[in-house]
Amino acid sequence: MATVQKRGDAYRIRASAGYDATGKQIMRSMTWRPAPGMSAKQITKELERQKVLFDEKTKSGHHLDGNIKFKDFAEKWFEDYGKEHLRERTYYRYKELAERTYTAIGHIRLDRLQPHHLLEFYRQLAEPGVNMRTGGGLSPKTIKHYHTFISSVMDRAVKWQLIQDNPCKRVDAPKVEAHEIDCLDETEAAQFMRCLQDEPVETQVIFSLLILTGMRRGELLGLEWTDIDFDNCTITIRRTSQYATGRGIYTDTTKTEKSKRTITIPVELAALLRQFRAWQGERRLRLGDVWCTDWAEHPRLFCQWDGKPMHPNTPYQMLQKFLDRHGIRRVSLHSLRHTNATLLIGSGADVRTVSSRLGHSQTSTTLNIYAHQLQSADKAASEALADTLIRKRPG
């Protein structure tokens, strides 16, 4: 039967998990801490319940404790927690980060993982040569992703009472410098739209949607024809299309619940979408049985040549070629989302409307990202009011 030892304001519960090959008894332990405000009687009753539960778990082999190594626990965390609670994109991203993390700290027991282990790992990630593409170290943003992954695992270990605290909380997360928003100004955006008219219809639709709606890349590629309401000129965003190594292209949920939204589009864009749908239908008829039937029930707007969903890297490659052809300075795909937001703000749209169209979970997110643009718009509004009421007084 499990035994109890009081240690400060907590209780240490120990139980036998049998014997190892040498005949040595295997002991497991856990710490239980009463909730604030519990009476002595309640503590006694709950402590007895915890003893019985812990004893049963230990004897059945279902008990974990801080002795488990980080890699072993993380794998269990992926299986028992990650698959159900993480967004699919986050799950596969963490899987990608896991390999390098296991090499550095996978052998360390949870109860012995200390801040200096993490700091050394982050230092190694920043060393030249770690990034195979650039030859330099990983960016602070990527290193912060590693920190978030490790912290998520350790947080769950605390909640499952394997350890008392999360060492990641005692380490400052790598600082990510705030980058100035890169987007097209009004003149560049107008040139962008003029040049689009000389492009194939698919190119026109992809970049018109991005710059006129501000939707994210994954949201764009997740669009299905049933999401387009031609009569009311609206698009409803319900899902995203993502890619992960070993998983391929898959459908995922939107970034947040607020990201599920309906956006009004200009009638000109609705007409262009009709033209694009007709073009896609003709291509599908020409290909016949070659056209992929796996996605027949959920036909995507943007596909590969054979009807399979478009790879997430394709729009970026298309954008760079388009910009080079027309002598427009290179910007990222996400810059078109920023362009949409800044032009809306410049046109006088209120923050709540901009936030809603972008699918931000909170208006404060919009305020933080576009603080400079909002300040400029506020100054312009002040000047316009002064022109009307002060500088243009009759007489």
mmCIF file of N, CA, C and O in Angstrom, residues 183-215:
data_model
loop_
_atom_site.group_PDB
_atom_site.id
_atom_site.type_symbol
_atom_site.label_atom_id
_atom_site.label_comp_id
_atom_site.label_asym_id
_atom_site.label_seq_id
_atom_site.Cartn_x
_atom_site.Cartn_y
_atom_site.Cartn_z
ATOM 1 N N CYS A 183 4.959 46.448 -47.184
ATOM 2 C CA CYS A 183 3.773 46.308 -48.036
ATOM 3 C C CYS A 183 3.860 47.292 -49.190
ATOM 4 O O CYS A 183 4.716 48.183 -49.222
ATOM 5 N N LEU A 184 2.998 47.115 -50.150
ATOM 6 C CA LEU A 184 2.938 48.017 -51.294
ATOM 7 C C LEU A 184 2.196 49.290 -50.892
ATOM 8 O O LEU A 184 1.179 49.226 -50.199
ATOM 9 N N ASP A 185 2.711 50.432 -51.335
ATOM 10 C CA ASP A 185 1.971 51.661 -51.063
ATOM 11 C C ASP A 185 0.848 51.792 -52.098
ATOM 12 O O ASP A 185 0.684 50.923 -52.973
ATOM 13 N N GLU A 186 0.096 52.859 -52.016
ATOM 14 C CA GLU A 186 -1.084 53.008 -52.878
ATOM 15 C C GLU A 186 -0.708 53.013 -54.360
ATOM 16 O O GLU A 186 -1.382 52.386 -55.185
ATOM 17 N N THR A 187 0.399 53.685 -54.701
ATOM 18 C CA THR A 187 0.833 53.753 -56.103
ATOM 19 C C THR A 187 1.283 52.383 -56.601
ATOM 20 O O THR A 187 0.930 51.955 -57.712
ATOM 21 N N GLU A 188 2.067 51.692 -55.767
ATOM 22 C CA GLU A 188 2.554 50.366 -56.143
ATOM 23 C C GLU A 188 1.406 49.369 -56.263
ATOM 24 O O GLU A 188 1.395 48.521 -57.162
ATOM 25 N N ALA A 189 0.442 49.467 -55.342
ATOM 26 C CA ALA A 189 -0.710 48.559 -55.382
ATOM 27 C C ALA A 189 -1.532 48.773 -56.646
ATOM 28 O O ALA A 189 -2.029 47.809 -57.262
ATOM 29 N N ALA A 190 -1.670 50.039 -57.054
ATOM 30 C CA ALA A 190 -2.418 50.339 -58.280
ATOM 31 C C ALA A 190 -1.690 49.761 -59.499
ATOM 32 O O ALA A 190 -2.317 49.194 -60.405
ATOM 33 N N GLN A 191 -0.350 49.889 -59.517
ATOM 34 C CA GLN A 191 0.440 49.297 -60.604
ATOM 35 C C GLN A 191 0.302 47.784 -60.592
ATOM 36 O O GLN A 191 0.185 47.145 -61.661
ATOM 37 N N PHE A 192 0.327 47.206 -59.414
ATOM 38 C CA PHE A 192 0.180 45.760 -59.242
ATOM 39 C C PHE A 192 -1.124 45.286 -59.890
ATOM 40 O O PHE A 192 -1.139 44.312 -60.657
ATOM 41 N N MET A 193 -2.218 45.977 -59.607
ATOM 42 C CA MET A 193 -3.522 45.572 -60.135
ATOM 43 C C MET A 193 -3.601 45.787 -61.652
ATOM 44 O O MET A 193 -4.223 44.985 -62.352
ATOM 45 N N ARG A 194 -2.964 46.847 -62.155
ATOM 46 C CA ARG A 194 -2.968 47.073 -63.609
ATOM 47 C C ARG A 194 -2.217 45.957 -64.325
ATOM 48 O O ARG A 194 -2.674 45.432 -65.344
ATOM 49 N N CYS A 195 -1.065 45.577 -63.774
ATOM 50 C CA CYS A 195 -0.254 44.537 -64.416
ATOM 51 C C CYS A 195 -0.947 43.172 -64.365
ATOM 52 O O CYS A 195 -0.734 42.327 -65.256
ATOM 53 N N LEU A 196 -1.759 42.948 -63.361
ATOM 54 C CA LEU A 196 -2.466 41.669 -63.246
ATOM 55 C C LEU A 196 -3.380 41.410 -64.434
ATOM 56 O O LEU A 196 -3.624 40.258 -64.803
ATOM 57 N N GLN A 197 -3.876 42.475 -65.061
ATOM 58 C CA GLN A 197 -4.820 42.321 -66.167
ATOM 59 C C GLN A 197 -4.196 41.614 -67.369
ATOM 60 O O GLN A 197 -4.908 41.087 -68.221
ATOM 61 N N ASP A 198 -2.863 41.598 -67.449
ATOM 62 C CA ASP A 198 -2.177 40.944 -68.568
ATOM 63 C C ASP A 198 -1.800 39.505 -68.257
ATOM 64 O O ASP A 198 -1.147 38.840 -69.076
ATOM 65 N N GLU A 199 -2.194 39.011 -67.070
ATOM 66 C CA GLU A 199 -1.805 37.682 -66.618
ATOM 67 C C GLU A 199 -2.904 36.649 -66.881
ATOM 68 O O GLU A 199 -4.078 37.011 -67.089
ATOM 69 N N PRO A 200 -2.551 35.336 -66.856
ATOM 70 C CA PRO A 200 -3.565 34.286 -66.978
ATOM 71 C C PRO A 200 -4.610 34.440 -65.867
ATOM 72 O O PRO A 200 -4.326 34.989 -64.791
ATOM 73 N N VAL A 201 -5.803 33.925 -66.110
ATOM 74 C CA VAL A 201 -6.915 34.149 -65.190
ATOM 75 C C VAL A 201 -6.630 33.598 -63.790
ATOM 76 O O VAL A 201 -7.023 34.189 -62.784
ATOM 77 N N GLU A 202 -5.921 32.463 -63.702
ATOM 78 C CA GLU A 202 -5.621 31.901 -62.382
ATOM 79 C C GLU A 202 -4.733 32.852 -61.578
ATOM 80 O O GLU A 202 -4.969 33.072 -60.391
ATOM 81 N N THR A 203 -3.726 33.428 -62.219
ATOM 82 C CA THR A 203 -2.848 34.381 -61.547
ATOM 83 C C THR A 203 -3.633 35.613 -61.114
ATOM 84 O O THR A 203 -3.460 36.125 -59.998
ATOM 85 N N GLN A 204 -4.513 36.088 -61.977
ATOM 86 C CA GLN A 204 -5.348 37.243 -61.644
ATOM 87 C C GLN A 204 -6.173 36.976 -60.386
ATOM 88 O O GLN A 204 -6.249 37.819 -59.487
ATOM 89 N N VAL A 205 -6.794 35.808 -60.331
ATOM 90 C CA VAL A 205 -7.684 35.495 -59.219
ATOM 91 C C VAL A 205 -6.907 35.358 -57.915
ATOM 92 O O VAL A 205 -7.307 35.903 -56.874
ATOM 93 N N ILE A 206 -5.803 34.626 -57.941
ATOM 94 C CA ILE A 206 -5.022 34.398 -56.711
ATOM 95 C C ILE A 206 -4.599 35.712 -56.079
ATOM 96 O O ILE A 206 -4.838 35.967 -54.886
ATOM 97 N N PHE A 207 -3.989 36.610 -56.879
ATOM 98 C CA PHE A 207 -3.441 37.825 -56.284
ATOM 99 C C PHE A 207 -4.486 38.908 -56.075
ATOM 100 O O PHE A 207 -4.339 39.753 -55.186
ATOM 101 N N SER A 208 -5.561 38.865 -56.846
ATOM 102 C CA SER A 208 -6.670 39.780 -56.581
ATOM 103 C C SER A 208 -7.332 39.433 -55.251
ATOM 104 O O SER A 208 -7.679 40.321 -54.463
ATOM 105 N N LEU A 209 -7.500 38.139 -54.996
ATOM 106 C CA LEU A 209 -8.086 37.717 -53.723
ATOM 107 C C LEU A 209 -7.212 38.137 -52.545
ATOM 108 O O LEU A 209 -7.705 38.653 -51.536
ATOM 109 N N LEU A 210 -5.901 37.920 -52.673
ATOM 110 C CA LEU A 210 -5.002 38.230 -51.557
ATOM 111 C C LEU A 210 -4.979 39.726 -51.251
ATOM 112 O O LEU A 210 -5.026 40.118 -50.084
ATOM 113 N N ILE A 211 -4.918 40.548 -52.283
ATOM 114 C CA ILE A 211 -4.785 41.986 -52.035
ATOM 115 C C ILE A 211 -6.118 42.667 -51.732
ATOM 116 O O ILE A 211 -6.175 43.687 -51.039
ATOM 117 N N LEU A 212 -7.227 42.089 -52.212
ATOM 118 C CA LEU A 212 -8.537 42.702 -51.989
ATOM 119 C C LEU A 212 -9.253 42.189 -50.737
ATOM 120 O O LEU A 212 -10.179 42.832 -50.246
ATOM 121 N N THR A 213 -8.831 41.021 -50.221
ATOM 122 C CA THR A 213 -9.479 40.479 -49.025
ATOM 123 C C THR A 213 -8.536 40.396 -47.827
ATOM 124 O O THR A 213 -9.000 40.357 -46.692
ATOM 125 N N GLY A 214 -7.232 40.340 -48.075
ATOM 126 C CA GLY A 214 -6.289 40.229 -46.964
ATOM 127 C C GLY A 214 -6.250 38.857 -46.329
ATOM 128 O O GLY A 214 -5.693 38.691 -45.237
ATOM 129 N N MET A 215 -6.799 37.849 -46.985
ATOM 130 C CA MET A 215 -6.802 36.511 -46.384
ATOM 131 C C MET A 215 -5.393 35.924 -46.360
ATOM 132 O O MET A 215 -4.513 36.331 -47.112
#
